[in-house]
């Protein structure tokens, strides 16, 4: 089956060579040597950053392209209002035309990969075909790649076929580019949920090209999950241990660039508490016979945003990327190391920026791209939990939700019930920052469960699936939902909460709420800490700041309700009635 599909795709794309990736270190070393020889990356100074490489993309190929991302289900209503829908037959015909001969002059690499630990009931096999060695070396870090997976597929296990081409064939005599790709109107990230098939064309960057991540583990997996009664979520998974050695696991949904990686590796400031990582971006969740919710991380590495990462914001990430790391679109120092805005230390006097231009402190432009990334194996993290590859998953006690909100949302509030928690997730929003959409800065973008760009079907059906999952959980085992907001500002525009390691104080409160160890006060929006239960020991924070952090401003909440109503209207008739009811209840509680 796999061989037949590869053969068919080779007939279509017409590569000069075909290489089946075995995933070994020797093979990877050969690929990296070839990449350097072809001037497609630079090797960083081995004394400063051993076995690490830096790539620089085409300036037109630097991020996920949501406007060129398609869900090609048979019926348009199955894609819903949050996706770009295309008729699968038409889209295939259009894309086939592009793939025809698209790998001329190149090698077609066949990558057998697995999402999820070996032996987990949720794990899925995939085979990605690609003509990009950048993709091959990144996939080897981000997923479990190689012969062991291929053996399983050959024994008859299913796999998701993923076809990828950068869309830049090399005709005779043509010179290759350092970062070949296609113009935006020829980029396609296409998902065929009924066939469980992914076709990506024209981009070599991140989620557009590393198809195990957003395309398989979220968009397609969300459809499979709905069908098979589990959940594929844009969530970190963390392990919290209290001073008595008791452990709880939590997941957290936060939109892109809201600090998921930082939170999943946090160094607590409160003595005796420990945080370890299971995953930093994606969680697959299911209910086991014991009526509890369990999670695995389907990924094998971190594809983290470099900007802002430092020993101050995330020391564990800095230690993780000390070696064996691939960097993309960061700046390079004169001694051959990496640099980005927000990293520790003085601004260098000279750099080579992500566009390979000389850069000086007065150059008036960022040296690293805001979406510059590091790709690194999760196993290199000093705080990876020992059970992070447990095929049975970890039991989840709490589900964190959040985004960037300068007002309205308190530091933390807890759901009143499962359906209220789903309501909190459904109305999640984050203020748009300069890194996303420049013309709408400051506006709240509703991003239900941080899944807006990743739900592979109708958002209304997705929210109903969340409601239904609550029914399959024994009530005493239903995780509680906690909406957190580290980003609330005072009247002067200063952060009210110090953030970073101090966020562990909020995790401690959440931990103790799950254990019924601390009381909480009920407010119209949910439970909040009563005085003395949020540990503020040795924290230099004025009582007035705490008051402001928890202030529930009725006017702001009424505005919030209007905005949620407008969002709900955009979902249309598939919005679950349970959520409509939760909105009415909230409105009534606020009066
Ligand atoms: C990511 C994203 O790359 O959410 O994880 O964009
Ligand atoms: Mn993400």
XYZ file of C-alpha atoms and ligand atoms in Angstrom:
598
model
C 0.000 0.000 0.000
C 2.715 2.464 1.068
C 4.956 1.457 -1.828
C 2.110 1.783 -4.335
C 1.225 5.269 -3.082
C 4.875 6.398 -3.187
C 5.179 5.028 -6.704
C 2.051 6.896 -7.811
C 3.290 10.159 -6.287
C 6.704 9.693 -7.903
C 4.997 9.285 -11.296
C 3.222 12.570 -10.625
C 6.093 14.663 -9.177
C 8.857 13.122 -11.316
C 11.831 13.360 -8.950
C 15.339 12.419 -10.187
C 15.856 10.116 -7.188
C 13.857 8.485 -4.394
C 15.287 7.994 -0.887
C 13.535 6.099 1.912
C 14.552 7.768 5.182
C 15.762 5.292 7.823
C 16.015 7.877 10.608
C 19.533 6.853 11.675
C 22.112 9.295 13.011
C 24.532 8.362 10.212
C 21.947 9.218 7.579
C 21.066 12.477 9.336
C 24.755 13.454 9.477
C 25.046 12.843 5.738
C 21.987 15.008 5.087
C 23.391 17.849 7.206
C 26.743 17.662 5.403
C 24.918 17.879 2.090
C 22.858 20.860 3.302
C 26.053 22.716 4.275
C 27.742 21.843 0.975
C 24.749 23.209 -0.916
C 24.876 26.440 1.172
C 21.351 25.908 2.476
C 22.360 26.392 6.128
C 25.370 27.299 8.220
C 26.961 25.223 10.937
C 27.193 27.196 14.185
C 30.411 27.498 16.165
C 30.850 24.001 17.680
C 32.494 25.446 20.772
C 29.485 27.634 21.521
C 26.619 25.609 20.030
C 27.710 22.024 19.242
C 26.037 20.174 16.365
C 23.683 23.048 15.634
C 22.642 24.684 12.376
C 20.965 27.866 11.202
C 18.657 28.138 8.198
C 17.326 31.338 6.649
C 14.056 31.146 4.777
C 12.832 33.131 1.832
C 11.377 36.378 3.295
C 8.043 35.412 1.689
C 7.973 32.062 3.492
C 8.225 32.780 7.212
C 5.049 31.540 8.911
C 1.939 29.421 8.711
C -0.335 30.644 5.918
C -3.878 30.457 7.286
C -5.385 32.100 4.191
C -3.923 29.297 2.024
C -4.961 26.488 4.402
C -7.930 24.450 3.185
C -10.327 21.851 4.516
C -11.592 19.860 1.565
C -14.571 17.945 2.940
C -17.333 16.772 0.616
C -19.886 19.130 2.175
C -19.044 22.758 2.833
C -21.041 22.722 6.089
C -18.632 20.101 7.467
C -15.774 22.618 7.277
C -17.825 25.343 8.971
C -17.350 29.101 9.149
C -13.805 29.119 10.560
C -12.147 27.182 7.717
C -11.442 27.864 4.064
C -13.426 25.151 2.345
C -12.683 23.698 -1.069
C -14.405 20.985 -3.044
C -12.018 18.005 -2.748
C -12.322 16.928 -6.395
C -11.647 20.432 -7.716
C -8.849 21.094 -5.260
C -7.129 17.827 -6.120
C -7.311 18.595 -9.822
C -5.863 22.066 -9.236
C -3.066 20.765 -7.035
C -2.243 17.795 -9.257
C -1.505 20.280 -11.982
C 1.052 21.940 -9.674
C 2.599 18.678 -8.471
C 3.104 17.458 -12.029
C 6.902 17.470 -12.418
C 7.332 19.632 -9.295
C 10.275 17.504 -8.045
C 12.289 17.518 -11.285
C 15.994 17.810 -10.571
C 15.411 16.888 -6.917
C 15.304 13.859 -4.649
C 12.006 12.658 -3.235
C 12.470 11.715 0.433
C 10.042 9.260 1.988
C 9.731 9.793 5.752
C 7.883 7.114 7.766
C 6.918 8.797 11.044
C 4.760 8.296 14.069
C 2.804 10.769 16.155
C 2.577 9.551 19.751
C 4.716 7.128 21.748
C 5.217 3.577 20.497
C 2.469 1.340 21.843
C -0.087 4.028 22.673
C -3.673 3.280 21.619
C -3.863 6.818 20.201
C -0.594 6.904 18.212
C -0.854 7.360 14.435
C 1.550 6.498 11.646
C 2.238 8.810 8.761
C 4.384 8.827 5.665
C 5.540 12.209 4.473
C 6.901 12.585 0.983
C 8.981 15.742 0.594
C 11.575 17.291 -1.693
C 13.085 19.374 1.134
C 16.007 18.170 3.231
C 15.188 20.937 5.732
C 11.877 19.150 6.274
C 13.598 15.762 6.634
C 16.024 16.903 9.361
C 13.267 18.791 11.213
C 10.771 15.918 11.013
C 13.416 13.660 12.562
C 13.433 15.931 15.619
C 9.696 16.655 15.809
C 8.363 13.117 15.211
C 9.492 9.513 15.680
C 10.990 8.749 12.280
C 12.383 5.660 10.643
C 12.510 1.990 9.896
C 10.647 0.907 13.032
C 7.563 2.821 11.853
C 7.908 1.554 8.304
C 7.982 -2.029 9.604
C 4.612 -1.450 11.316
C 3.143 0.010 8.141
C 4.477 -2.925 6.121
C 2.820 -5.274 8.632
C -0.485 -3.667 7.679
C -0.940 -0.762 10.118
C -2.702 2.290 8.698
C -0.826 5.456 7.869
C -1.749 8.987 6.882
C -0.232 9.870 3.506
C 1.259 13.386 3.511
C 2.561 14.796 0.236
C 4.802 17.878 0.353
C 6.687 19.750 -2.328
C 8.348 23.146 -2.072
C 7.083 23.754 -5.609
C 10.375 24.734 -7.200
C 11.420 22.155 -9.796
C 14.968 22.394 -11.142
C 14.878 22.248 -14.875
C 18.155 21.474 -16.686
C 20.816 24.118 -16.034
C 18.789 25.867 -13.323
C 20.557 26.768 -10.080
C 18.818 25.919 -6.828
C 17.927 28.573 -4.258
C 19.004 28.452 -0.601
C 15.292 28.298 0.314
C 13.165 27.214 -2.646
C 9.411 27.862 -2.337
C 6.481 29.090 -4.424
C 4.697 32.462 -4.403
C 1.773 32.867 -2.008
C -0.961 32.260 -4.594
C 0.649 28.894 -5.401
C 0.950 27.832 -1.759
C -1.609 25.274 -0.572
C -1.923 23.485 2.759
C -4.753 21.086 1.953
C -6.529 18.590 4.183
C -8.881 15.898 2.930
C -10.476 14.693 6.189
C -12.692 11.994 4.673
C -9.715 10.387 2.946
C -7.333 11.186 5.845
C -4.885 12.736 3.389
C -2.677 15.849 3.469
C -1.272 17.700 0.447
C 1.013 20.662 0.978
C 2.591 22.684 -1.818
C 4.803 25.742 -2.138
C 6.025 26.407 1.415
C 8.993 24.941 3.279
C 8.268 26.591 6.625
C 7.055 25.226 9.976
C 3.507 23.994 10.203
C 3.081 24.365 6.428
C 5.764 21.768 5.777
C 6.315 19.655 8.915
C 3.034 17.894 8.308
C 2.963 15.766 11.455
C 2.362 18.843 13.610
C -0.561 21.133 12.799
C -1.848 19.249 9.753
C -1.900 15.690 11.098
C -1.802 16.043 14.896
C -4.438 18.796 14.983
C -6.484 19.325 11.802
C -6.883 15.705 10.684
C -6.603 14.278 14.197
C -9.415 16.554 15.429
C -11.714 14.968 12.830
C -10.571 11.434 13.699
C -10.950 12.245 17.396
C -14.532 13.396 16.996
C -15.339 10.181 15.118
C -13.479 7.923 17.553
C -14.422 9.680 20.807
C -11.172 11.311 21.830
C -9.732 14.832 21.511
C -6.818 16.428 19.642
C -5.997 19.763 21.259
C -3.589 22.701 20.949
C -2.410 22.238 24.523
C 0.726 21.948 26.609
C 0.878 19.159 29.199
C 2.706 19.748 32.450
C 3.458 17.800 35.594
C 3.310 19.593 38.938
C 4.826 18.082 42.093
C 4.117 19.661 45.490
C 6.567 19.709 48.423
C 4.995 16.495 49.792
C 5.803 14.719 46.525
C 2.220 14.521 45.288
C 1.797 14.840 41.532
C -0.875 16.335 39.285
C -0.952 16.729 35.525
C -2.510 19.706 33.787
C -3.077 20.666 30.177
C -3.167 24.253 28.942
C -4.690 25.800 25.821
C -3.166 29.136 24.841
C -3.043 30.715 21.381
C 0.262 30.754 19.462
C 2.905 33.060 20.978
C 1.167 33.357 24.392
C 3.885 31.512 26.314
C 2.906 27.817 26.144
C 6.525 26.712 25.856
C 7.543 28.976 28.773
C 4.734 27.738 31.021
C 5.427 24.086 30.250
C 9.061 24.487 31.431
C 8.535 26.978 34.222
C 10.956 27.236 37.142
C 8.799 27.854 40.243
C 9.778 30.635 42.640
C 7.973 28.947 45.533
C 10.124 26.539 47.525
C 9.563 22.800 47.183
C 7.382 22.936 44.058
C 8.494 21.326 40.818
C 7.217 21.673 37.242
C 8.162 19.201 34.521
C 7.170 19.008 30.870
C 5.200 16.339 29.049
C 4.527 18.499 25.986
C 4.555 22.153 24.931
C 2.082 22.394 22.036
C -0.241 19.450 21.361
C -2.180 17.023 23.555
C -4.210 13.999 22.518
C -6.752 13.130 25.195
C -9.040 10.208 25.856
C -11.248 8.800 28.585
C -10.203 5.432 29.936
C -12.321 2.760 31.583
C -11.667 4.330 35.004
C -13.663 7.369 33.823
C -10.635 9.695 33.883
C -9.168 11.859 31.156
C -5.640 10.912 30.000
C -3.205 12.755 27.733
C -0.234 11.967 25.536
C 2.026 14.361 23.680
C 2.043 13.193 20.043
C 5.223 15.148 19.274
C 8.875 14.255 19.803
C 10.432 17.724 19.907
C 9.838 21.424 20.407
C 9.395 23.893 17.554
C 9.602 26.984 19.748
C 9.517 30.695 19.016
C 13.031 32.034 19.627
C 12.180 35.700 20.207
C 11.919 36.506 23.906
C 13.466 33.192 24.978
C 16.178 33.861 27.578
C 17.574 32.635 30.873
C 15.133 35.072 32.512
C 11.987 33.965 30.643
C 12.779 30.277 30.150
C 16.088 28.949 31.499
C 15.109 25.359 30.757
C 14.506 26.127 27.081
C 17.912 27.836 26.931
C 19.540 24.710 28.382
C 17.574 22.501 25.976
C 18.835 24.383 22.905
C 22.475 24.473 24.003
C 23.347 21.810 21.386
C 21.877 19.612 18.601
C 19.449 22.333 17.603
C 18.202 23.654 14.289
C 17.524 27.389 14.228
C 15.463 29.101 11.561
C 15.412 32.847 10.851
C 17.445 33.980 13.846
C 20.450 36.343 13.696
C 24.090 35.186 13.818
C 26.800 36.722 15.998
C 30.344 37.395 14.792
C 31.573 34.344 16.733
C 29.077 32.049 15.027
C 26.365 31.750 17.660
C 22.666 32.671 17.509
C 20.972 35.872 18.687
C 17.430 37.234 18.853
C 15.543 40.104 20.417
C 14.959 39.362 24.114
C 17.892 36.953 24.540
C 20.174 37.619 27.557
C 23.132 39.964 27.524
C 24.091 43.155 25.744
C 22.984 43.877 22.209
C 25.900 42.902 19.961
C 27.618 45.652 17.960
C 27.258 43.641 14.769
C 25.200 40.686 13.571
C 24.211 38.988 10.381
C 20.414 39.235 10.437
C 17.868 36.595 9.393
C 17.965 37.965 5.844
C 21.771 37.500 5.789
C 22.375 41.261 5.850
C 24.776 43.130 8.111
C 22.938 44.468 11.137
C 23.990 47.175 13.627
C 22.141 48.405 16.737
C 20.990 51.478 14.797
C 19.758 49.427 11.834
C 16.172 50.079 12.883
C 14.866 46.618 12.104
C 14.701 43.380 14.061
C 17.750 41.166 13.612
C 15.780 37.933 14.091
C 12.377 37.349 12.512
C 9.595 37.531 15.174
C 8.575 33.999 14.163
C 12.179 32.685 14.128
C 12.292 29.211 15.652
C 14.358 26.519 17.298
C 13.760 22.829 16.619
C 15.062 20.561 19.332
C 14.447 17.094 20.661
C 12.223 17.059 23.767
C 14.530 14.500 25.351
C 17.216 17.207 25.637
C 15.136 19.217 28.085
C 16.463 19.115 31.661
C 12.852 19.125 32.898
C 11.271 16.542 30.619
C 9.132 14.323 32.863
C 10.266 10.710 32.987
C 6.762 9.564 31.940
C 6.603 11.828 28.881
C 6.685 8.841 26.521
C 4.339 6.658 28.566
C 1.991 5.080 25.995
C -0.769 5.002 28.638
C -0.669 8.774 29.019
C -1.007 10.816 32.196
C -4.281 11.521 34.092
C -5.402 15.147 33.820
C -6.701 17.058 36.851
C -6.987 20.575 35.442
C -7.390 22.260 32.078
C -5.873 25.739 31.856
C -7.173 28.260 29.359
C -5.927 31.728 28.533
C -4.666 34.394 26.230
C -3.359 37.948 26.296
C -5.898 40.283 27.885
C -4.960 43.716 29.203
C -8.298 44.041 31.041
C -11.506 42.145 31.970
C -9.968 38.717 32.719
C -8.735 38.189 36.304
C -5.438 36.478 37.097
C -7.318 33.201 37.535
C -10.915 32.017 37.690
C -12.315 28.525 37.904
C -15.259 26.937 36.136
C -18.544 26.272 37.947
C -19.187 23.048 36.035
C -17.952 21.094 32.975
C -20.300 22.963 30.617
C -19.267 26.284 32.113
C -15.645 25.259 31.534
C -16.402 24.459 27.897
C -18.065 27.889 27.673
C -14.859 29.462 29.049
C -12.848 27.605 26.408
C -15.260 28.523 23.629
C -14.981 32.255 24.283
C -11.207 32.323 24.802
C -9.684 35.364 23.231
C -6.378 37.067 22.875
C -5.448 40.593 21.969
C -3.827 40.794 18.585
C -0.188 41.852 18.864
C 2.157 43.299 16.262
C 3.355 39.765 15.536
C -0.008 38.760 14.052
C -2.218 41.228 12.188
C -0.951 44.788 12.099
C -4.242 46.413 11.129
C -6.173 45.027 14.075
C -3.746 45.500 16.970
C -5.446 45.517 20.365
C -8.647 43.828 19.156
C -9.652 40.573 20.802
C -9.490 37.616 18.433
C -11.807 34.842 19.636
C -9.879 31.608 19.483
C -11.896 28.734 21.007
C -9.518 26.468 22.919
C -6.697 28.110 20.855
C -7.884 25.844 18.033
C -9.280 28.410 15.584
C -6.733 27.677 12.822
C -6.584 23.964 13.650
C -10.144 22.576 13.921
C -10.505 20.337 10.872
C -14.324 20.506 10.880
C -17.242 22.683 11.923
C -16.447 24.729 15.043
C -20.007 24.182 16.335
C -19.592 20.393 16.102
C -16.189 20.744 17.768
C -17.684 22.579 20.752
C -20.476 19.993 20.979
C -17.799 17.296 21.094
C -16.311 19.027 24.153
C -19.756 19.083 25.828
C -20.255 15.385 25.021
C -16.838 14.374 26.339
C -17.950 15.712 29.742
C -20.742 13.149 29.752
C -18.307 10.273 29.305
C -16.271 11.379 32.340
C -17.376 10.317 35.801
C -18.412 13.585 37.485
C -15.908 13.265 40.317
C -13.176 12.788 37.700
C -14.047 15.707 35.453
C -11.028 18.017 35.326
C -11.751 21.591 36.397
C -11.145 24.447 33.969
C -9.063 27.458 35.026
C -8.928 30.612 32.927
C -5.627 32.391 33.626
C -4.407 35.791 32.477
C -0.815 36.867 33.172
C -1.161 39.950 30.992
C -3.555 42.312 32.824
C -2.343 45.929 32.865
C -2.778 48.795 35.331
C -3.868 52.329 34.347
C -0.248 53.161 33.433
C -0.026 50.223 31.066
C 2.280 48.206 33.373
C 1.796 44.484 33.960
C 0.024 43.899 37.281
C 1.466 40.406 37.695
C 5.216 39.649 37.505
C 4.686 36.477 35.442
C 7.390 33.902 34.580
C 8.328 31.716 37.599
C 5.771 33.524 39.788
C 3.022 31.882 37.723
C 3.772 28.797 39.833
C 1.810 30.513 42.629
C -1.298 30.289 40.470
C -0.497 26.664 39.578
C -0.199 25.943 43.304
C -3.680 27.394 43.915
C -5.042 25.322 41.032
C -3.322 22.175 42.388
C -4.869 22.749 45.806
C -8.308 23.473 44.348
C -8.174 20.118 42.567
C -7.434 18.530 45.944
C -10.255 20.470 47.639
C -7.606 21.810 50.012
C -8.520 25.489 49.641
C -11.802 27.333 49.580
C -12.739 29.723 46.810
C -15.169 32.590 46.477
C -17.970 32.309 43.954
C -18.337 35.325 41.669
C -20.618 35.824 38.650
C -17.828 34.604 36.325
C -16.597 31.628 38.365
C -14.560 30.812 41.479
C -11.623 33.011 42.488
C -9.163 32.633 45.390
C -10.339 33.871 48.758
C -7.902 36.009 50.684
C -4.866 34.108 51.884
C -5.237 31.093 49.573
C -3.088 32.432 46.723
C 0.455 32.101 48.072
C 2.056 35.553 47.929
C 4.891 34.813 50.394
C 8.028 36.822 49.590
C 6.378 38.457 46.601
C 6.723 42.184 46.453
C 3.238 43.071 45.282
C 0.903 45.758 46.664
C -2.549 44.673 47.937
C -4.003 47.219 45.518
C -2.353 45.361 42.613
C -3.952 42.109 43.762
C -7.329 43.837 43.984
C -6.945 45.075 40.443
C -5.824 41.651 39.220
C -9.073 40.141 40.465
C -11.395 43.041 39.802
C -14.554 42.046 37.926
C -15.593 45.146 36.056
C -19.282 44.718 35.200
C -19.112 47.176 32.287
C -16.183 45.338 30.721
C -17.961 42.020 31.198
C -21.091 43.365 29.536
C -18.927 44.385 26.577
C -17.376 40.923 26.675
C -20.820 39.318 26.506
C -21.729 41.379 23.449
C -18.513 40.315 21.763
C -19.100 36.620 22.642
C -22.651 36.924 21.283
C -21.313 38.235 17.980
C -18.806 35.373 17.852
C -21.508 32.827 18.661
C -23.674 34.268 15.908
C -20.848 33.701 13.441
C -20.861 30.003 14.431
C -24.513 29.759 13.405
C -27.021 26.988 13.981
C -24.456 24.397 15.083
C -23.577 26.308 18.235
C -24.448 23.874 21.076
C -27.502 25.012 23.017
C -25.611 24.264 26.230
C -23.217 27.111 25.434
C -26.024 29.493 24.542
C -27.464 28.658 27.973
C -24.132 29.257 29.707
C -23.980 32.687 28.085
C -27.483 33.512 29.355
C -26.576 32.233 32.841
C -23.488 34.445 32.875
C -25.527 37.426 31.755
C -28.047 36.785 34.532
C -25.353 36.319 37.168
C -23.821 39.645 36.219
C -27.047 41.620 36.716
C 2.994 26.756 16.485
C 1.816 27.608 16.305
O 3.928 26.794 15.666
O 0.865 27.484 17.078
O 2.998 25.986 17.449
O 1.814 28.430 15.384
Mn 1.148 25.851 18.449
